[in-house]
């Protein structure tokens, strides 16, 4: 029942939209920022990526002119041991928001103004989440109810993190 409630909440949040418009910061050229961030990687083992915030109507041809915006953002990023739905406390906000993960926090960092982050991590499977409005946010799941799983092998892996709760797809 709890999983069904989470799924329904996630679907409702994806299909709804916060109508408050915000100006996209200057320089939200996704491909240019992504290319620049790739060139900044200085670790030899672990994970790097960009945290992106998408908002607005991202459905071309539905509801008029799309006002979809994707820009990099600075957020606290947390890496946990691989976490499944049974290991969390759901937030009443729903839609990918969690009050708490009951697994071990492995690492934490903050992305910069270009959304760039990098962390040295041993090979393994982990869960990524960002802190958003005082809650944990993660919007990707695997078939085993794992929350935003990432696999780190030997070397460096790229794992971008999309924040999409204010977007309609």
Coordinates of C-alpha atoms in Angstrom, one line a residue:
X1 CA 0.0 0.0 0.0
X2 CA 2.8 2.4 0.9
X3 CA 4.5 1.8 -2.5
X4 CA 1.2 2.4 -4.3
X5 CA 0.8 5.7 -2.4
X6 CA 4.3 6.8 -3.4
X7 CA 3.7 5.9 -7.0
X8 CA 0.4 7.8 -7.1
X9 CA 2.0 10.8 -5.4
X10 CA 4.9 10.8 -7.9
X11 CA 2.4 10.6 -10.8
X12 CA 0.4 13.5 -9.5
X13 CA 3.5 15.7 -8.9
X14 CA 4.8 14.9 -12.4
X15 CA 1.4 15.9 -14.0
X16 CA 1.0 19.1 -12.0
X17 CA 3.0 22.3 -12.4
X18 CA 3.8 25.2 -10.1
X19 CA 2.7 28.2 -12.3
X20 CA 5.0 30.7 -10.6
X21 CA 7.5 31.6 -13.3
X22 CA 11.1 32.4 -12.5
X23 CA 13.6 33.9 -14.9
X24 CA 16.2 31.5 -16.0
X25 CA 19.7 32.7 -15.1
X26 CA 21.8 34.0 -17.9
X27 CA 24.1 31.3 -19.4
X28 CA 21.8 28.3 -19.2
X29 CA 23.4 26.8 -22.3
X30 CA 23.1 23.1 -21.3
X31 CA 25.6 21.7 -23.8
X32 CA 28.2 24.4 -23.1
X33 CA 27.9 24.0 -19.4
X34 CA 28.0 20.2 -19.6
X35 CA 31.1 20.3 -21.8
X36 CA 32.8 22.8 -19.5
X37 CA 32.0 20.6 -16.4
X38 CA 33.5 17.5 -18.0
X39 CA 36.7 19.4 -18.4
X40 CA 36.9 20.2 -14.7
X41 CA 37.0 16.6 -13.4
X42 CA 40.1 16.2 -11.3
X43 CA 39.4 12.9 -9.5
X44 CA 40.7 9.6 -10.8
X45 CA 38.2 7.4 -8.9
X46 CA 34.5 8.1 -8.2
X47 CA 31.7 10.1 -9.6
X48 CA 31.1 13.5 -11.1
X49 CA 28.2 15.3 -12.8
X50 CA 25.9 18.2 -13.0
X51 CA 22.8 19.0 -11.0
X52 CA 20.1 20.4 -13.3
X53 CA 16.8 22.0 -12.3
X54 CA 14.0 21.8 -14.9
X55 CA 10.7 23.7 -14.6
X56 CA 7.8 24.7 -16.7
X57 CA 5.8 23.1 -19.5
X58 CA 8.2 20.7 -21.3
X59 CA 5.5 19.2 -23.5
X60 CA 5.8 20.8 -27.0
X61 CA 2.4 21.2 -28.6
X62 CA 0.4 20.8 -25.4
X63 CA -1.0 23.9 -23.7
X64 CA 0.6 26.5 -26.0
X65 CA 4.2 27.6 -26.1
X66 CA 6.4 25.5 -23.9
X67 CA 8.2 27.5 -21.1
X68 CA 10.5 24.7 -20.2
X69 CA 13.8 25.8 -18.6
X70 CA 16.8 23.7 -17.6
X71 CA 19.6 25.3 -15.7
X72 CA 22.4 24.1 -13.5
X73 CA 21.9 24.7 -9.7
X74 CA 24.0 24.6 -6.5
X75 CA 22.6 22.0 -4.1
X76 CA 23.8 19.8 -1.4
X77 CA 24.3 16.3 -2.8
X78 CA 24.4 13.2 -0.5
X79 CA 25.6 9.8 -1.4
X80 CA 24.2 6.9 0.7
X81 CA 24.7 3.2 0.8
X82 CA 22.3 1.6 -1.8
X83 CA 18.9 2.5 -0.4
X84 CA 15.5 0.8 -1.2
X85 CA 12.0 2.0 -0.4
X86 CA 11.9 -0.1 2.8
X87 CA 14.9 2.0 4.1
X88 CA 13.3 5.4 4.0
X89 CA 10.7 7.6 5.7
X90 CA 8.4 9.2 3.1
X91 CA 7.7 12.9 3.2
X92 CA 4.1 14.1 3.2
X93 CA 5.2 16.3 0.2
X94 CA 5.4 13.1 -2.0
X95 CA 6.7 13.2 -5.5
X96 CA 10.2 11.9 -4.9
X97 CA 10.6 13.7 -1.5
X98 CA 11.8 11.8 1.5
X99 CA 12.0 12.8 5.2
X100 CA 14.9 10.5 6.0
X101 CA 17.1 7.7 4.6
X102 CA 17.8 5.0 7.2
X103 CA 21.0 3.9 5.5
X104 CA 24.6 5.1 6.1
X105 CA 25.6 8.4 4.6
X106 CA 28.8 7.8 2.6
X107 CA 29.7 11.2 1.4
X108 CA 28.3 14.7 0.9
X109 CA 29.3 17.7 -1.2
X110 CA 27.8 20.8 -2.7
X111 CA 27.6 21.5 -6.5
X112 CA 28.8 24.9 -7.6
X113 CA 26.9 27.6 -9.6
X114 CA 27.4 25.5 -12.7
X115 CA 25.9 22.5 -11.0
X116 CA 29.2 20.7 -11.1
X117 CA 30.1 18.1 -8.4
X118 CA 32.7 15.4 -8.0
X119 CA 33.3 12.9 -5.2
X120 CA 35.9 10.2 -4.7
X121 CA 34.1 6.9 -4.1
X122 CA 35.2 3.3 -4.0
X123 CA 33.7 0.9 -6.5
X124 CA 30.1 -0.1 -5.5
X125 CA 26.5 0.7 -5.8
X126 CA 25.2 3.8 -4.1
X127 CA 22.1 6.0 -3.8
X128 CA 22.2 9.7 -4.7
X129 CA 19.8 12.4 -3.3
X130 CA 19.8 16.2 -3.1
X131 CA 18.6 18.3 -0.3
X132 CA 15.7 20.4 -1.5
X133 CA 13.6 22.5 0.9
X134 CA 15.0 20.6 3.9
X135 CA 14.0 17.2 2.5
X136 CA 15.8 14.6 0.5
X137 CA 14.8 14.5 -3.2
X138 CA 15.5 11.6 -5.6
X139 CA 13.5 10.9 -8.7
X140 CA 14.9 7.8 -10.3
X141 CA 14.2 4.2 -9.2
X142 CA 15.4 0.8 -10.3
X143 CA 13.3 -2.4 -10.6
X144 CA 14.3 -3.6 -7.1
X145 CA 12.8 -0.4 -5.5
X146 CA 16.3 1.1 -5.2
X147 CA 16.3 4.9 -5.0
X148 CA 18.4 6.8 -7.5
X149 CA 21.0 4.0 -7.8
X150 CA 24.4 4.7 -9.2
X151 CA 27.2 2.2 -10.0
X152 CA 30.8 3.2 -9.6
X153 CA 33.4 1.0 -11.1
X154 CA 37.1 1.6 -11.4
X155 CA 37.8 5.0 -12.7
X156 CA 35.4 7.9 -13.0
X157 CA 31.7 7.7 -13.8
X158 CA 29.4 10.6 -14.9
X159 CA 26.0 10.7 -13.1
X160 CA 24.0 13.9 -13.7
X161 CA 21.2 14.6 -11.3
X162 CA 17.9 16.1 -12.7
X163 CA 15.6 17.9 -10.4
X164 CA 12.2 17.9 -12.2
X165 CA 9.4 18.3 -9.6
X166 CA 8.5 21.7 -11.1
X167 CA 8.3 20.5 -14.6
X168 CA 5.5 18.9 -16.7
X169 CA 6.5 16.2 -19.2

